[in-house]
Amino acid sequence: MRATVALLVAALVLAGCSGQDGDGDRDGDRGGPDAGSDWSPAPVDRGGLTVLAESDGDGFRLHTSSGTKTFLPGVNLGSTTPLHQPGEVGTIEAETYRRWLEGMAETGIRAVRVYTLHPPAFYTELERWNEEHPQAPIYLVQGAYLPDESYVEAGRTLYDPAVDEAFSAELADLSDAVHGDLSRPERPGRAGGDYDADVSQWVAAWILGVEWEPPAVLRTDRAEADAPYEPGEFFAATDDATATERWIATHLDELAAYEADRGTSAPVALANWPTADPLDHPTEPSPYEDLVGVDAMHVLPTDAWPGGTFASFHAYPYYPDFQRDEPGLDETTWQGEPDRYAGYLASLQEHFAGTMPLLVTEFGVPASLGSAHLAPAGRDQGDHTEQEAMAMNADMLRMMADLGVGGGFVFEWTDEWFKRTWNTVQHQVGERRQLWHDPLTNEQYFGIVATDPEPVADAATEISPEGGPIEYALVWADASWVHLEVTFRDGVPQTLDIGADVLPGPQREDYRVRIDAAAGTARAEVRRALDPIRLDTLTRPYHPEAGEDWHLFRLLTNRSTTGPQGERPAEYLDVGDLVEGTWDPEDPDYDSLATWQVLEDDDRVEVRVPWSMLGFADPSSRTALGEGDPAELVTVDGIDFEVAADGVGEAIDFTWPEWNFTGYVERRKAGADVLAEAFRDLAP
């Protein structure tokens, strides 16, 4: 698979270098924020309302001084930084927003989508940037999240007063905020302060709601089927709308009314994802993934709302499983080959054709060591180098433009440490997940910008044996990796074995890495009783080799399924087959998946092992996974390493202080230039 993906990336890099800007000149300054055509807003008047963008059966149209733009490429921006949970939204400083906006402009990004209200500094810095760069502004797609998501709880619905009223209040605040007319107190989990920056002239669209939870939607549709409903002045549900769709229509109308009172109109859409799309997926093995539909065709603007609406979808190439074998999806081609992801997007377009365009408002693949799902065309949910991930994102963005999609928003601007993934979440201490950066948790590695941890303070141990093959060894750690650097007296040995005793007890090794330098191979293994896959599936045995004393470290990427297409066995990523190479981002041979390397000239071997592959549920509190299911959580003093060169070993006792803070640095990922090229080509 790595060889196939590498060939794909090489082809995409070459393809990405052949584009031209609007003037047919790629030899000039491409990196400056004011490069390209004039993107300053040029709104039109529609029935007395100022309309910057409009969206209808003819497509999405953003009005600028250099003409109408029909494809809007952008990026999603989260509300957190490393070491923080998303509810700590007020911790992002103005300087950080300023740096992010500058980086977006340098990457050729024309629009940023936020999911909820950010602190005042975001809007102040956006206004500052756009006023200083009037011909190259960054447009805003403002999201509205549900402040109260208790509709997912048993017995509750979207119509519950706490849910309904909180969302209504949030929409009023959001409209006031983008117009620079809001003051609200800061509360846990919500941004607050004085909003006096008016960014409304750059609001290209609104997206309201969340990735709707199917059981809660079904419960709402049944319990509130007869709830009274009155069509709004600006948005109205159709006669065949469900209770959920009528509730959404009511709130889209509320937001539109607030904006109309201020004399503006822009496209307003409801958020959605494939799990709640309006299509039937007969090959989907999981009933959850095709349980209900939420259909934007049932929530339509009236003639009083010239901004219109669009179908907003978070659509990824690896999920749900129906993309792998649904008949007809491979009839759509991209770059001369059948492409199931393109086929799914085309099927969504066909559903909405003639009424509204499709905008893919979240998509991407992560540059992570771990993966959580396999996908057609190699676009898996992880196990990609940074170069591979950026090239795939660029390719999908170009695909969307080629299909006639109205816009594509890459997920996301920066890596976020707090994120969780289904096949590692049971291995972690959830309330402290944001304090470290797990290479096996793919959701933490979607960013265009990496957030690389710096070394943990006072977390280093060294030895200098007086004799034997090992001359010097150093162990140190950051918030992602434990690093071992071993220098030898008489050249690099043929084999290097690293045993890690993490848990108290009679076993001398709980985890181990076995390097065969002569063969160029390395394996990370885990003692049977500690294999974390036992926590991710009820199937026993969970792997053909489950009875062996030692297991190659694997991640479960798909549980076994039985569906209309028959049985599909469980699938795994052999993440314990370690990749040789350099992980120095400054090196032209940089490989973000590399975990070991031999430096012959220095008689040294360097290894980095994720904390999670040493069994840590939270290294910041020195908490390790014990045995059992569920796993016991064990606080340990450190790790006792045994490092053996050709069978001759040395002990290294490694410990580190607990931490609630550690440093990190931001870095644009390798290969991001290919993605930037796509942004510039598609929005010159």
PDB file of N, CA and C in Angstrom, residues 297-356:
ATOM      1  N   MET A 297     -33.698  19.404   0.948  1.00  0.00           N
ATOM      2  CA  MET A 297     -34.769  19.659  -0.017  1.00  0.00           C
ATOM      3  C   MET A 297     -36.113  19.906   0.668  1.00  0.00           C
ATOM      4  N   HIS A 298     -36.174  19.603   1.959  1.00  0.00           N
ATOM      5  CA  HIS A 298     -37.394  19.833   2.725  1.00  0.00           C
ATOM      6  C   HIS A 298     -37.315  21.102   3.562  1.00  0.00           C
ATOM      7  N   VAL A 299     -36.219  21.860   3.423  1.00  0.00           N
ATOM      8  CA  VAL A 299     -36.020  23.091   4.202  1.00  0.00           C
ATOM      9  C   VAL A 299     -35.556  24.158   3.215  1.00  0.00           C
ATOM     10  N   LEU A 300     -36.492  24.917   2.672  1.00  0.00           N
ATOM     11  CA  LEU A 300     -36.183  25.771   1.521  1.00  0.00           C
ATOM     12  C   LEU A 300     -36.415  27.249   1.829  1.00  0.00           C
ATOM     13  N   PRO A 301     -35.622  28.117   1.202  1.00  0.00           N
ATOM     14  CA  PRO A 301     -35.830  29.550   1.366  1.00  0.00           C
ATOM     15  C   PRO A 301     -37.052  30.018   0.578  1.00  0.00           C
ATOM     16  N   THR A 302     -37.667  31.065   1.051  1.00  0.00           N
ATOM     17  CA  THR A 302     -38.758  31.696   0.316  1.00  0.00           C
ATOM     18  C   THR A 302     -38.183  32.755  -0.615  1.00  0.00           C
ATOM     19  N   ASP A 303     -39.038  33.351  -1.414  1.00  0.00           N
ATOM     20  CA  ASP A 303     -38.598  34.408  -2.322  1.00  0.00           C
ATOM     21  C   ASP A 303     -38.078  35.625  -1.574  1.00  0.00           C
ATOM     22  N   ALA A 304     -38.411  35.719  -0.294  1.00  0.00           N
ATOM     23  CA  ALA A 304     -37.951  36.862   0.503  1.00  0.00           C
ATOM     24  C   ALA A 304     -36.491  36.731   0.913  1.00  0.00           C
ATOM     25  N   TRP A 305     -35.875  35.567   0.672  1.00  0.00           N
ATOM     26  CA  TRP A 305     -34.490  35.328   1.096  1.00  0.00           C
ATOM     27  C   TRP A 305     -33.609  35.092  -0.133  1.00  0.00           C
ATOM     28  N   PRO A 306     -33.062  36.156  -0.713  1.00  0.00           N
ATOM     29  CA  PRO A 306     -32.276  36.011  -1.948  1.00  0.00           C
ATOM     30  C   PRO A 306     -30.958  35.286  -1.761  1.00  0.00           C
ATOM     31  N   GLY A 307     -30.447  35.228  -0.532  1.00  0.00           N
ATOM     32  CA  GLY A 307     -29.192  34.518  -0.305  1.00  0.00           C
ATOM     33  C   GLY A 307     -29.294  33.038  -0.610  1.00  0.00           C
ATOM     34  N   GLY A 308     -30.478  32.471  -0.390  1.00  0.00           N
ATOM     35  CA  GLY A 308     -30.703  31.077  -0.722  1.00  0.00           C
ATOM     36  C   GLY A 308     -30.099  30.107   0.271  1.00  0.00           C
ATOM     37  N   THR A 309     -29.890  28.894  -0.181  1.00  0.00           N
ATOM     38  CA  THR A 309     -29.353  27.836   0.665  1.00  0.00           C
ATOM     39  C   THR A 309     -28.524  26.879  -0.177  1.00  0.00           C
ATOM     40  N   PHE A 310     -27.893  25.930   0.473  1.00  0.00           N
ATOM     41  CA  PHE A 310     -27.118  24.892  -0.215  1.00  0.00           C
ATOM     42  C   PHE A 310     -27.111  23.647   0.653  1.00  0.00           C
ATOM     43  N   ALA A 311     -26.671  22.545   0.056  1.00  0.00           N
ATOM     44  CA  ALA A 311     -26.532  21.294   0.802  1.00  0.00           C
ATOM     45  C   ALA A 311     -25.120  21.230   1.357  1.00  0.00           C
ATOM     46  N   SER A 312     -25.000  21.336   2.665  1.00  0.00           N
ATOM     47  CA  SER A 312     -23.697  21.329   3.342  1.00  0.00           C
ATOM     48  C   SER A 312     -23.440  19.940   3.900  1.00  0.00           C
ATOM     49  N   PHE A 313     -22.330  19.329   3.461  1.00  0.00           N
ATOM     50  CA  PHE A 313     -22.029  17.972   3.915  1.00  0.00           C
ATOM     51  C   PHE A 313     -20.586  17.850   4.388  1.00  0.00           C
ATOM     52  N   HIS A 314     -20.417  17.192   5.535  1.00  0.00           N
ATOM     53  CA  HIS A 314     -19.120  16.697   5.965  1.00  0.00           C
ATOM     54  C   HIS A 314     -18.973  15.320   5.322  1.00  0.00           C
ATOM     55  N   ALA A 315     -18.176  15.216   4.298  1.00  0.00           N
ATOM     56  CA  ALA A 315     -18.110  13.975   3.517  1.00  0.00           C
ATOM     57  C   ALA A 315     -16.660  13.547   3.358  1.00  0.00           C
ATOM     58  N   TYR A 316     -16.353  12.395   3.939  1.00  0.00           N
ATOM     59  CA  TYR A 316     -14.993  11.861   3.913  1.00  0.00           C
ATOM     60  C   TYR A 316     -14.938  10.627   3.015  1.00  0.00           C
ATOM     61  N   PRO A 317     -13.775  10.309   2.471  1.00  0.00           N
ATOM     62  CA  PRO A 317     -13.691   9.220   1.486  1.00  0.00           C
ATOM     63  C   PRO A 317     -13.656   7.818   2.081  1.00  0.00           C
ATOM     64  N   TYR A 318     -13.642   7.695   3.406  1.00  0.00           N
ATOM     65  CA  TYR A 318     -13.454   6.392   4.036  1.00  0.00           C
ATOM     66  C   TYR A 318     -14.636   5.957   4.913  1.00  0.00           C
ATOM     67  N   TYR A 319     -15.709   6.756   4.938  1.00  0.00           N
ATOM     68  CA  TYR A 319     -16.771   6.474   5.905  1.00  0.00           C
ATOM     69  C   TYR A 319     -18.073   7.089   5.439  1.00  0.00           C
ATOM     70  N   PRO A 320     -19.198   6.420   5.612  1.00  0.00           N
ATOM     71  CA  PRO A 320     -19.400   5.043   6.095  1.00  0.00           C
ATOM     72  C   PRO A 320     -18.991   3.977   5.079  1.00  0.00           C
ATOM     73  N   ASP A 321     -19.224   2.722   5.480  1.00  0.00           N
ATOM     74  CA  ASP A 321     -18.742   1.596   4.679  1.00  0.00           C
ATOM     75  C   ASP A 321     -19.459   1.445   3.344  1.00  0.00           C
ATOM     76  N   PHE A 322     -20.647   2.011   3.188  1.00  0.00           N
ATOM     77  CA  PHE A 322     -21.354   1.823   1.923  1.00  0.00           C
ATOM     78  C   PHE A 322     -20.545   2.323   0.730  1.00  0.00           C
ATOM     79  N   GLN A 323     -19.628   3.259   0.970  1.00  0.00           N
ATOM     80  CA  GLN A 323     -18.822   3.764  -0.131  1.00  0.00           C
ATOM     81  C   GLN A 323     -17.961   2.671  -0.768  1.00  0.00           C
ATOM     82  N   ARG A 324     -17.704   1.613  -0.037  1.00  0.00           N
ATOM     83  CA  ARG A 324     -16.796   0.582  -0.545  1.00  0.00           C
ATOM     84  C   ARG A 324     -17.427  -0.311  -1.598  1.00  0.00           C
ATOM     85  N   ASP A 325     -18.760  -0.500  -1.534  1.00  0.00           N
ATOM     86  CA  ASP A 325     -19.351  -1.480  -2.437  1.00  0.00           C
ATOM     87  C   ASP A 325     -20.745  -1.128  -2.933  1.00  0.00           C
ATOM     88  N   GLU A 326     -21.223   0.084  -2.709  1.00  0.00           N
ATOM     89  CA  GLU A 326     -22.551   0.441  -3.209  1.00  0.00           C
ATOM     90  C   GLU A 326     -22.560   0.450  -4.731  1.00  0.00           C
ATOM     91  N   PRO A 327     -23.491  -0.274  -5.353  1.00  0.00           N
ATOM     92  CA  PRO A 327     -23.533  -0.297  -6.813  1.00  0.00           C
ATOM     93  C   PRO A 327     -23.711   1.099  -7.400  1.00  0.00           C
ATOM     94  N   GLY A 328     -22.999   1.352  -8.469  1.00  0.00           N
ATOM     95  CA  GLY A 328     -23.145   2.612  -9.182  1.00  0.00           C
ATOM     96  C   GLY A 328     -22.142   3.677  -8.810  1.00  0.00           C
ATOM     97  N   LEU A 329     -21.582   3.620  -7.603  1.00  0.00           N
ATOM     98  CA  LEU A 329     -20.647   4.670  -7.206  1.00  0.00           C
ATOM     99  C   LEU A 329     -19.377   4.661  -8.049  1.00  0.00           C
ATOM    100  N   ASP A 330     -18.995   3.483  -8.554  1.00  0.00           N
ATOM    101  CA  ASP A 330     -17.781   3.420  -9.362  1.00  0.00           C
ATOM    102  C   ASP A 330     -18.041   3.769 -10.831  1.00  0.00           C
ATOM    103  N   GLU A 331     -19.247   4.212 -11.152  1.00  0.00           N
ATOM    104  CA  GLU A 331     -19.511   4.662 -12.513  1.00  0.00           C
ATOM    105  C   GLU A 331     -18.988   6.072 -12.749  1.00  0.00           C
ATOM    106  N   THR A 332     -18.722   6.800 -11.679  1.00  0.00           N
ATOM    107  CA  THR A 332     -18.116   8.125 -11.794  1.00  0.00           C
ATOM    108  C   THR A 332     -16.614   7.968 -11.817  1.00  0.00           C
ATOM    109  N   THR A 333     -15.959   8.653 -12.730  1.00  0.00           N
ATOM    110  CA  THR A 333     -14.503   8.551 -12.845  1.00  0.00           C
ATOM    111  C   THR A 333     -13.846   9.867 -12.472  1.00  0.00           C
ATOM    112  N   TRP A 334     -12.613   9.740 -12.033  1.00  0.00           N
ATOM    113  CA  TRP A 334     -11.777  10.906 -11.739  1.00  0.00           C
ATOM    114  C   TRP A 334     -10.376  10.562 -12.200  1.00  0.00           C
ATOM    115  N   GLN A 335      -9.817  11.455 -13.021  1.00  0.00           N
ATOM    116  CA  GLN A 335      -8.498  11.234 -13.601  1.00  0.00           C
ATOM    117  C   GLN A 335      -8.434   9.883 -14.327  1.00  0.00           C
ATOM    118  N   GLY A 336      -9.530   9.562 -15.018  1.00  0.00           N
ATOM    119  CA  GLY A 336      -9.547   8.389 -15.859  1.00  0.00           C
ATOM    120  C   GLY A 336      -9.816   7.069 -15.164  1.00  0.00           C
ATOM    121  N   GLU A 337     -10.065   7.103 -13.854  1.00  0.00           N
ATOM    122  CA  GLU A 337     -10.281   5.877 -13.091  1.00  0.00           C
ATOM    123  C   GLU A 337     -11.609   5.942 -12.341  1.00  0.00           C
ATOM    124  N   PRO A 338     -12.297   4.799 -12.182  1.00  0.00           N
ATOM    125  CA  PRO A 338     -13.496   4.795 -11.343  1.00  0.00           C
ATOM    126  C   PRO A 338     -13.154   5.283  -9.936  1.00  0.00           C
ATOM    127  N   ASP A 339     -13.996   6.127  -9.386  1.00  0.00           N
ATOM    128  CA  ASP A 339     -13.704   6.717  -8.072  1.00  0.00           C
ATOM    129  C   ASP A 339     -14.983   6.734  -7.250  1.00  0.00           C
ATOM    130  N   ARG A 340     -15.037   5.919  -6.217  1.00  0.00           N
ATOM    131  CA  ARG A 340     -16.250   5.771  -5.426  1.00  0.00           C
ATOM    132  C   ARG A 340     -16.566   7.025  -4.609  1.00  0.00           C
ATOM    133  N   TYR A 341     -15.548   7.718  -4.155  1.00  0.00           N
ATOM    134  CA  TYR A 341     -15.811   8.956  -3.417  1.00  0.00           C
ATOM    135  C   TYR A 341     -16.421   9.992  -4.353  1.00  0.00           C
ATOM    136  N   ALA A 342     -15.853  10.133  -5.536  1.00  0.00           N
ATOM    137  CA  ALA A 342     -16.452  11.031  -6.524  1.00  0.00           C
ATOM    138  C   ALA A 342     -17.875  10.598  -6.840  1.00  0.00           C
ATOM    139  N   GLY A 343     -18.093   9.266  -6.901  1.00  0.00           N
ATOM    140  CA  GLY A 343     -19.424   8.758  -7.174  1.00  0.00           C
ATOM    141  C   GLY A 343     -20.418   9.128  -6.090  1.00  0.00           C
ATOM    142  N   TYR A 344     -19.980   9.091  -4.827  1.00  0.00           N
ATOM    143  CA  TYR A 344     -20.892   9.470  -3.748  1.00  0.00           C
ATOM    144  C   TYR A 344     -21.233  10.954  -3.827  1.00  0.00           C
ATOM    145  N   LEU A 345     -20.224  11.795  -4.073  1.00  0.00           N
ATOM    146  CA  LEU A 345     -20.506  13.226  -4.208  1.00  0.00           C
ATOM    147  C   LEU A 345     -21.450  13.475  -5.370  1.00  0.00           C
ATOM    148  N   ALA A 346     -21.253  12.761  -6.471  1.00  0.00           N
ATOM    149  CA  ALA A 346     -22.134  12.927  -7.626  1.00  0.00           C
ATOM    150  C   ALA A 346     -23.565  12.506  -7.298  1.00  0.00           C
ATOM    151  N   SER A 347     -23.720  11.465  -6.462  1.00  0.00           N
ATOM    152  CA  SER A 347     -25.073  11.030  -6.089  1.00  0.00           C
ATOM    153  C   SER A 347     -25.762  12.078  -5.221  1.00  0.00           C
ATOM    154  N   LEU A 348     -25.005  12.735  -4.353  1.00  0.00           N
ATOM    155  CA  LEU A 348     -25.580  13.833  -3.577  1.00  0.00           C
ATOM    156  C   LEU A 348     -25.975  14.987  -4.494  1.00  0.00           C
ATOM    157  N   GLN A 349     -25.101  15.327  -5.428  1.00  0.00           N
ATOM    158  CA  GLN A 349     -25.428  16.403  -6.366  1.00  0.00           C
ATOM    159  C   GLN A 349     -26.708  16.111  -7.135  1.00  0.00           C
ATOM    160  N   GLU A 350     -26.840  14.876  -7.563  1.00  0.00           N
ATOM    161  CA  GLU A 350     -28.025  14.499  -8.333  1.00  0.00           C
ATOM    162  C   GLU A 350     -29.300  14.682  -7.509  1.00  0.00           C
ATOM    163  N   HIS A 351     -29.211  14.376  -6.217  1.00  0.00           N
ATOM    164  CA  HIS A 351     -30.391  14.517  -5.362  1.00  0.00           C
ATOM    165  C   HIS A 351     -30.830  15.976  -5.261  1.00  0.00           C
ATOM    166  N   PHE A 352     -29.865  16.885  -5.170  1.00  0.00           N
ATOM    167  CA  PHE A 352     -30.189  18.298  -4.952  1.00  0.00           C
ATOM    168  C   PHE A 352     -30.246  19.105  -6.245  1.00  0.00           C
ATOM    169  N   ALA A 353     -29.948  18.480  -7.377  1.00  0.00           N
ATOM    170  CA  ALA A 353     -29.832  19.192  -8.652  1.00  0.00           C
ATOM    171  C   ALA A 353     -31.102  19.970  -8.980  1.00  0.00           C
ATOM    172  N   GLY A 354     -30.882  21.191  -9.470  1.00  0.00           N
ATOM    173  CA  GLY A 354     -31.988  22.045  -9.874  1.00  0.00           C
ATOM    174  C   GLY A 354     -32.555  22.882  -8.764  1.00  0.00           C
ATOM    175  N   THR A 355     -32.203  22.575  -7.521  1.00  0.00           N
ATOM    176  CA  THR A 355     -32.724  23.329  -6.381  1.00  0.00           C
ATOM    177  C   THR A 355     -31.622  24.040  -5.614  1.00  0.00           C
ATOM    178  N   MET A 356     -30.504  23.353  -5.403  1.00  0.00           N
ATOM    179  CA  MET A 356     -29.404  23.941  -4.642  1.00  0.00           C
ATOM    180  C   MET A 356     -28.109  23.207  -4.968  1.00  0.00           C
TER     181      MET A 356
END
